[in-house]
Amino acid sequence: MAYQPPKQSLAGQIVDVVVLLVMTVGALYVPLYMGLAGAAKTPAPIENPTWEALGQNEAEQSQWAALGFPDAASANDIITARFDYTFSWAALIVMVVAVVGYFILVVRLSDKEYREVIEERFGKNGKG
Amino acid sequence: MSNVSATAAPERLGLLRVLGPGHVWALGVGIVLVGEYMGWNFSVGKGGMIAGLVACWVAGLLYTCVAMIDSEVTSTVAAAGGQYAQAKHIVGPLMAFNVGLFLVMAYTMLEAANAITIGFLLDTVAGMLGHTGLNQQPFIIMTILALAYLNYRGVLASLSFNLVITAFAFVAIILLFLAVQFGASAVPLDFSAVSNEPLPYGWLGIVAALHFGLWYYLGIEGTCQAAEEVRSPARSLPFGTMAGIMTLVIAATLTWYVCSGLIPWEYLGQAGTPLFDAARVTGSSSLMVLLFIGTVFATTASANGCINDASRAWFSMGRDRYLPSWFGAVHPRYRTPYRSIVFLIPIALIFALGAPLDQVVTFSILSGLLGYTFMTFNMVMFRKKWPLGTIKRGYVHPWHPLPAFVLLVLCAATYFAVFLGYGTQLIAMLCFYILASLWFHFWRYRFVKRGDQFTMPWPRPQGY
């Protein structure tokens, strides 16, 4: 006999939508809002900057000027900002485990559900 | 192996089949072309100019694999929701729920990024005209609301609109390239950074750049979302998607060339509107106006396509009761998934108004990346459960399983690239999907009708 799902009330539907919204905003937006996420470049401005000291040739100097940076001091932070790519192997392993574990979890639970779908659609043991 | 019994499907209001290959191309390129107008340049920031170019081509290879795989599966599973419908038939309901969320999050975040860019662009132009400190928020809100309304009114109108503005945005890139090549720029092209500072972060920078390299093409798989509204899916979807990839590879290369030649890499790596900035450097008012319009059109077309795709994925999940069935309604007059369109507006607004561009872009990329990872084992399972010859395929992609394997390797490299600098977002995103998966499996799935999750007229999958 085919599985008959319960009918969900309007209030239940609203609760489900709220739960999804809370998960979305909570997991993704709150870390950003609290400044916990992000990879800001760190500027390392030099003292008394000149275009030459910042490694900018003549053509690049005119490009900076056209972009609204009239002198080397105004571009000092942007030119000297760099990402820091040092990382711990433990953090990398955590990431790998999280990604692989997530897919294993989803595929295994999906397979359990999929067998129910196939059984109801085609019948047990291929006797559809 | 038994065939599906001929049970009559319950009558329901369907989406209109009105789209041709041109619309599919416009939907794919329209969503993605904005990647040339903003976002891709963060790859230069993460690795330098050479790394940006390598990332462009490696990402192009990744998306070629995506297009090959997707064309086969989508031309066979021609139903609204694209990869979502594929996952439902091939892997199972929970995977489908996750894929639906990947699509919704990738497109909604991309929509938010587009709105942020429009606000930033208007602020820049206002500053150039002497009006500094423009409040960007009203423009961000208006952009999202206006496009949501257009989508609410009908898919043909919104995608025909996309076709026109996408074509303009593409031509604008070509014209900028030609103008610069033929000496229209007051400032010469300068590629000295390529030889003087080719890899500021070393070889690690090339891998790191792959993170934003995806942005050149992210969303091309959106062509599949309209499968239920395409007149001839078996022909239109592969043709539209492949034509879209070729268009984007050309546009991406031209964009890298012009921007890298006209903008110092340190500025380019953090610029909000790189192509418009390149036009500014030329000193030509005509090019500035052209690229201003091009940027507005590209972001608008992209946001428009994103609303279209995200709402259809959400609609499909509502129709299948993976989400409250209230979302599965079609507008009685406009035949659009209007409730889904309206519901996703506040989510886009929250991120557009409250998050930095690179973070929003990263969330979009991460959801896309999880979706591409799914495609690799989905393709293998598809061929295993229904070997060639057992079902009618609209298109059969060559060299299987090589494209799936290459895609998996490139996805793994991109996870590492995101980890370099944006690891917290990666973990936050995974936490979100794990929580959502547990919620679905242990709560929401009870409302799902099991047999209805398999609607294709295929034989029983092998091994089940």
PDB file of N, CA, C and O in Angstrom, chain B residues 400-445:
ATOM      1  N   HIS B 400      32.787   9.316 -21.266  1.00  0.00           N
ATOM      2  CA  HIS B 400      32.425   8.999 -19.885  1.00  0.00           C
ATOM      3  C   HIS B 400      33.300   7.851 -19.384  1.00  0.00           C
ATOM      4  O   HIS B 400      33.522   6.902 -20.124  1.00  0.00           O
ATOM      5  N   PRO B 401      33.875   7.867 -18.164  1.00  0.00           N
ATOM      6  CA  PRO B 401      33.636   8.827 -17.081  1.00  0.00           C
ATOM      7  C   PRO B 401      34.707   9.910 -16.939  1.00  0.00           C
ATOM      8  O   PRO B 401      34.818  10.508 -15.868  1.00  0.00           O
ATOM      9  N   LEU B 402      35.493  10.144 -18.017  1.00  0.00           N
ATOM     10  CA  LEU B 402      36.587  11.115 -17.900  1.00  0.00           C
ATOM     11  C   LEU B 402      36.098  12.509 -17.476  1.00  0.00           C
ATOM     12  O   LEU B 402      36.671  13.107 -16.546  1.00  0.00           O
ATOM     13  N   PRO B 403      35.046  13.068 -18.117  1.00  0.00           N
ATOM     14  CA  PRO B 403      34.600  14.405 -17.679  1.00  0.00           C
ATOM     15  C   PRO B 403      34.202  14.438 -16.196  1.00  0.00           C
ATOM     16  O   PRO B 403      34.509  15.408 -15.498  1.00  0.00           O
ATOM     17  N   ALA B 404      33.573  13.374 -15.710  1.00  0.00           N
ATOM     18  CA  ALA B 404      33.165  13.338 -14.297  1.00  0.00           C
ATOM     19  C   ALA B 404      34.404  13.302 -13.397  1.00  0.00           C
ATOM     20  O   ALA B 404      34.444  13.975 -12.357  1.00  0.00           O
ATOM     21  N   PHE B 405      35.405  12.537 -13.812  1.00  0.00           N
ATOM     22  CA  PHE B 405      36.629  12.435 -13.009  1.00  0.00           C
ATOM     23  C   PHE B 405      37.382  13.771 -12.987  1.00  0.00           C
ATOM     24  O   PHE B 405      37.819  14.236 -11.928  1.00  0.00           O
ATOM     25  N   VAL B 406      37.522  14.384 -14.164  1.00  0.00           N
ATOM     26  CA  VAL B 406      38.212  15.689 -14.238  1.00  0.00           C
ATOM     27  C   VAL B 406      37.459  16.712 -13.387  1.00  0.00           C
ATOM     28  O   VAL B 406      38.054  17.500 -12.653  1.00  0.00           O
ATOM     29  N   LEU B 407      36.143  16.682 -13.485  1.00  0.00           N
ATOM     30  CA  LEU B 407      35.327  17.625 -12.705  1.00  0.00           C
ATOM     31  C   LEU B 407      35.558  17.430 -11.210  1.00  0.00           C
ATOM     32  O   LEU B 407      35.690  18.410 -10.464  1.00  0.00           O
ATOM     33  N   LEU B 408      35.648  16.179 -10.789  1.00  0.00           N
ATOM     34  CA  LEU B 408      35.860  15.897  -9.356  1.00  0.00           C
ATOM     35  C   LEU B 408      37.214  16.434  -8.887  1.00  0.00           C
ATOM     36  O   LEU B 408      37.306  17.051  -7.815  1.00  0.00           O
ATOM     37  N   VAL B 409      38.242  16.223  -9.701  1.00  0.00           N
ATOM     38  CA  VAL B 409      39.581  16.719  -9.335  1.00  0.00           C
ATOM     39  C   VAL B 409      39.571  18.250  -9.246  1.00  0.00           C
ATOM     40  O   VAL B 409      40.112  18.841  -8.292  1.00  0.00           O
ATOM     41  N   LEU B 410      38.933  18.895 -10.225  1.00  0.00           N
ATOM     42  CA  LEU B 410      38.894  20.360 -10.225  1.00  0.00           C
ATOM     43  C   LEU B 410      38.050  20.893  -9.059  1.00  0.00           C
ATOM     44  O   LEU B 410      38.363  21.938  -8.482  1.00  0.00           O
ATOM     45  N   CYS B 411      37.008  20.182  -8.705  1.00  0.00           N
ATOM     46  CA  CYS B 411      36.198  20.587  -7.541  1.00  0.00           C
ATOM     47  C   CYS B 411      37.046  20.504  -6.265  1.00  0.00           C
ATOM     48  O   CYS B 411      37.003  21.410  -5.423  1.00  0.00           O
ATOM     49  N   ALA B 412      37.814  19.422  -6.135  1.00  0.00           N
ATOM     50  CA  ALA B 412      38.655  19.262  -4.949  1.00  0.00           C
ATOM     51  C   ALA B 412      39.662  20.411  -4.860  1.00  0.00           C
ATOM     52  O   ALA B 412      39.880  20.987  -3.783  1.00  0.00           O
ATOM     53  N   ALA B 413      40.261  20.767  -6.000  1.00  0.00           N
ATOM     54  CA  ALA B 413      41.219  21.883  -6.017  1.00  0.00           C
ATOM     55  C   ALA B 413      40.527  23.183  -5.618  1.00  0.00           C
ATOM     56  O   ALA B 413      41.102  24.026  -4.923  1.00  0.00           O
ATOM     57  N   THR B 414      39.280  23.339  -6.032  1.00  0.00           N
ATOM     58  CA  THR B 414      38.568  24.589  -5.729  1.00  0.00           C
ATOM     59  C   THR B 414      38.175  24.663  -4.256  1.00  0.00           C
ATOM     60  O   THR B 414      38.180  25.745  -3.670  1.00  0.00           O
ATOM     61  N   TYR B 415      37.831  23.520  -3.656  1.00  0.00           N
ATOM     62  CA  TYR B 415      37.579  23.532  -2.201  1.00  0.00           C
ATOM     63  C   TYR B 415      38.820  24.044  -1.470  1.00  0.00           C
ATOM     64  O   TYR B 415      38.727  24.851  -0.554  1.00  0.00           O
ATOM     65  N   PHE B 416      39.983  23.553  -1.906  1.00  0.00           N
ATOM     66  CA  PHE B 416      41.223  23.998  -1.272  1.00  0.00           C
ATOM     67  C   PHE B 416      41.438  25.494  -1.516  1.00  0.00           C
ATOM     68  O   PHE B 416      41.879  26.233  -0.628  1.00  0.00           O
ATOM     69  N   ALA B 417      41.084  25.936  -2.733  1.00  0.00           N
ATOM     70  CA  ALA B 417      41.229  27.364  -3.061  1.00  0.00           C
ATOM     71  C   ALA B 417      40.346  28.226  -2.158  1.00  0.00           C
ATOM     72  O   ALA B 417      40.771  29.275  -1.680  1.00  0.00           O
ATOM     73  N   VAL B 418      39.135  27.777  -1.916  1.00  0.00           N
ATOM     74  CA  VAL B 418      38.232  28.537  -1.037  1.00  0.00           C
ATOM     75  C   VAL B 418      38.760  28.506   0.394  1.00  0.00           C
ATOM     76  O   VAL B 418      38.729  29.513   1.108  1.00  0.00           O
ATOM     77  N   PHE B 419      39.287  27.347   0.774  1.00  0.00           N
ATOM     78  CA  PHE B 419      39.857  27.186   2.122  1.00  0.00           C
ATOM     79  C   PHE B 419      40.965  28.210   2.369  1.00  0.00           C
ATOM     80  O   PHE B 419      41.109  28.728   3.476  1.00  0.00           O
ATOM     81  N   LEU B 420      41.723  28.520   1.314  1.00  0.00           N
ATOM     82  CA  LEU B 420      42.797  29.520   1.440  1.00  0.00           C
ATOM     83  C   LEU B 420      42.180  30.911   1.530  1.00  0.00           C
ATOM     84  O   LEU B 420      41.922  31.565   0.537  1.00  0.00           O
ATOM     85  N   GLY B 421      41.889  31.344   2.707  1.00  0.00           N
ATOM     86  CA  GLY B 421      41.379  32.694   2.896  1.00  0.00           C
ATOM     87  C   GLY B 421      39.917  32.767   3.293  1.00  0.00           C
ATOM     88  O   GLY B 421      39.498  33.718   3.932  1.00  0.00           O
ATOM     89  N   TYR B 422      39.107  31.788   2.892  1.00  0.00           N
ATOM     90  CA  TYR B 422      37.677  31.842   3.183  1.00  0.00           C
ATOM     91  C   TYR B 422      37.183  30.544   3.820  1.00  0.00           C
ATOM     92  O   TYR B 422      36.063  30.114   3.577  1.00  0.00           O
ATOM     93  N   GLY B 423      38.029  29.915   4.616  1.00  0.00           N
ATOM     94  CA  GLY B 423      37.686  28.631   5.232  1.00  0.00           C
ATOM     95  C   GLY B 423      36.481  28.718   6.162  1.00  0.00           C
ATOM     96  O   GLY B 423      35.693  27.779   6.245  1.00  0.00           O
ATOM     97  N   THR B 424      36.334  29.850   6.841  1.00  0.00           N
ATOM     98  CA  THR B 424      35.207  29.985   7.770  1.00  0.00           C
ATOM     99  C   THR B 424      33.878  29.906   7.028  1.00  0.00           C
ATOM    100  O   THR B 424      32.925  29.284   7.494  1.00  0.00           O
ATOM    101  N   GLN B 425      33.816  30.570   5.873  1.00  0.00           N
ATOM    102  CA  GLN B 425      32.573  30.522   5.081  1.00  0.00           C
ATOM    103  C   GLN B 425      32.273  29.106   4.620  1.00  0.00           C
ATOM    104  O   GLN B 425      31.112  28.689   4.584  1.00  0.00           O
ATOM    105  N   LEU B 426      33.344  28.394   4.265  1.00  0.00           N
ATOM    106  CA  LEU B 426      33.168  27.015   3.802  1.00  0.00           C
ATOM    107  C   LEU B 426      32.548  26.168   4.914  1.00  0.00           C
ATOM    108  O   LEU B 426      31.585  25.417   4.682  1.00  0.00           O
ATOM    109  N   ILE B 427      33.082  26.291   6.113  1.00  0.00           N
ATOM    110  CA  ILE B 427      32.564  25.510   7.237  1.00  0.00           C
ATOM    111  C   ILE B 427      31.143  25.958   7.585  1.00  0.00           C
ATOM    112  O   ILE B 427      30.255  25.132   7.845  1.00  0.00           O
ATOM    113  N   ALA B 428      30.892  27.282   7.565  1.00  0.00           N
ATOM    114  CA  ALA B 428      29.546  27.803   7.866  1.00  0.00           C
ATOM    115  C   ALA B 428      28.535  27.248   6.877  1.00  0.00           C
ATOM    116  O   ALA B 428      27.430  26.834   7.253  1.00  0.00           O
ATOM    117  N   MET B 429      28.928  27.221   5.611  1.00  0.00           N
ATOM    118  CA  MET B 429      28.017  26.734   4.578  1.00  0.00           C
ATOM    119  C   MET B 429      27.739  25.241   4.775  1.00  0.00           C
ATOM    120  O   MET B 429      26.588  24.799   4.633  1.00  0.00           O
ATOM    121  N   LEU B 430      28.774  24.464   5.087  1.00  0.00           N
ATOM    122  CA  LEU B 430      28.570  23.032   5.303  1.00  0.00           C
ATOM    123  C   LEU B 430      27.681  22.796   6.519  1.00  0.00           C
ATOM    124  O   LEU B 430      26.829  21.899   6.505  1.00  0.00           O
ATOM    125  N   CYS B 431      27.885  23.590   7.584  1.00  0.00           N
ATOM    126  CA  CYS B 431      27.031  23.458   8.774  1.00  0.00           C
ATOM    127  C   CYS B 431      25.575  23.680   8.393  1.00  0.00           C
ATOM    128  O   CYS B 431      24.676  22.952   8.821  1.00  0.00           O
ATOM    129  N   PHE B 432      25.352  24.699   7.555  1.00  0.00           N
ATOM    130  CA  PHE B 432      23.990  24.994   7.115  1.00  0.00           C
ATOM    131  C   PHE B 432      23.374  23.801   6.384  1.00  0.00           C
ATOM    132  O   PHE B 432      22.255  23.373   6.669  1.00  0.00           O
ATOM    133  N   TYR B 433      24.126  23.232   5.451  1.00  0.00           N
ATOM    134  CA  TYR B 433      23.579  22.125   4.656  1.00  0.00           C
ATOM    135  C   TYR B 433      23.412  20.852   5.489  1.00  0.00           C
ATOM    136  O   TYR B 433      22.477  20.078   5.255  1.00  0.00           O
ATOM    137  N   ILE B 434      24.311  20.629   6.435  1.00  0.00           N
ATOM    138  CA  ILE B 434      24.166  19.440   7.284  1.00  0.00           C
ATOM    139  C   ILE B 434      22.925  19.579   8.165  1.00  0.00           C
ATOM    140  O   ILE B 434      22.104  18.654   8.275  1.00  0.00           O
ATOM    141  N   LEU B 435      22.740  20.752   8.760  1.00  0.00           N
ATOM    142  CA  LEU B 435      21.549  20.999   9.587  1.00  0.00           C
ATOM    143  C   LEU B 435      20.273  20.836   8.757  1.00  0.00           C
ATOM    144  O   LEU B 435      19.311  20.180   9.170  1.00  0.00           O
ATOM    145  N   ALA B 436      20.282  21.446   7.580  1.00  0.00           N
ATOM    146  CA  ALA B 436      19.104  21.384   6.709  1.00  0.00           C
ATOM    147  C   ALA B 436      18.816  19.934   6.299  1.00  0.00           C
ATOM    148  O   ALA B 436      17.649  19.516   6.231  1.00  0.00           O
ATOM    149  N   SER B 437      19.883  19.145   6.062  1.00  0.00           N
ATOM    150  CA  SER B 437      19.697  17.742   5.660  1.00  0.00           C
ATOM    151  C   SER B 437      19.070  16.927   6.786  1.00  0.00           C
ATOM    152  O   SER B 437      18.161  16.119   6.546  1.00  0.00           O
ATOM    153  N   LEU B 438      19.560  17.143   8.002  1.00  0.00           N
ATOM    154  CA  LEU B 438      19.005  16.400   9.139  1.00  0.00           C
ATOM    155  C   LEU B 438      17.542  16.796   9.365  1.00  0.00           C
ATOM    156  O   LEU B 438      16.696  15.950   9.642  1.00  0.00           O
ATOM    157  N   TRP B 439      17.265  18.078   9.227  1.00  0.00           N
ATOM    158  CA  TRP B 439      15.886  18.569   9.364  1.00  0.00           C
ATOM    159  C   TRP B 439      14.984  17.899   8.322  1.00  0.00           C
ATOM    160  O   TRP B 439      13.884  17.457   8.635  1.00  0.00           O
ATOM    161  N   PHE B 440      15.475  17.798   7.102  1.00  0.00           N
ATOM    162  CA  PHE B 440      14.665  17.202   6.041  1.00  0.00           C
ATOM    163  C   PHE B 440      14.450  15.712   6.290  1.00  0.00           C
ATOM    164  O   PHE B 440      13.322  15.225   6.263  1.00  0.00           O
ATOM    165  N   HIS B 441      15.512  14.999   6.565  1.00  0.00           N
ATOM    166  CA  HIS B 441      15.401  13.539   6.666  1.00  0.00           C
ATOM    167  C   HIS B 441      14.547  13.121   7.861  1.00  0.00           C
ATOM    168  O   HIS B 441      13.728  12.203   7.763  1.00  0.00           O
ATOM    169  N   PHE B 442      14.746  13.812   8.994  1.00  0.00           N
ATOM    170  CA  PHE B 442      14.065  13.364  10.216  1.00  0.00           C
ATOM    171  C   PHE B 442      12.736  14.078  10.468  1.00  0.00           C
ATOM    172  O   PHE B 442      12.012  13.694  11.374  1.00  0.00           O
ATOM    173  N   TRP B 443      12.424  15.119   9.701  1.00  0.00           N
ATOM    174  CA  TRP B 443      11.151  15.787   9.906  1.00  0.00           C
ATOM    175  C   TRP B 443      10.366  15.957   8.610  1.00  0.00           C
ATOM    176  O   TRP B 443       9.271  15.423   8.448  1.00  0.00           O
ATOM    177  N   ARG B 444      10.926  16.661   7.676  1.00  0.00           N
ATOM    178  CA  ARG B 444      10.154  17.126   6.528  1.00  0.00           C
ATOM    179  C   ARG B 444       9.748  15.985   5.595  1.00  0.00           C
ATOM    180  O   ARG B 444       8.704  16.037   4.937  1.00  0.00           O
ATOM    181  N   TYR B 445      10.564  14.952   5.527  1.00  0.00           N
ATOM    182  CA  TYR B 445      10.352  13.880   4.549  1.00  0.00           C
ATOM    183  C   TYR B 445       9.027  13.149   4.783  1.00  0.00           C
ATOM    184  O   TYR B 445       8.478  12.531   3.870  1.00  0.00           O
TER     185      TYR B 445
END
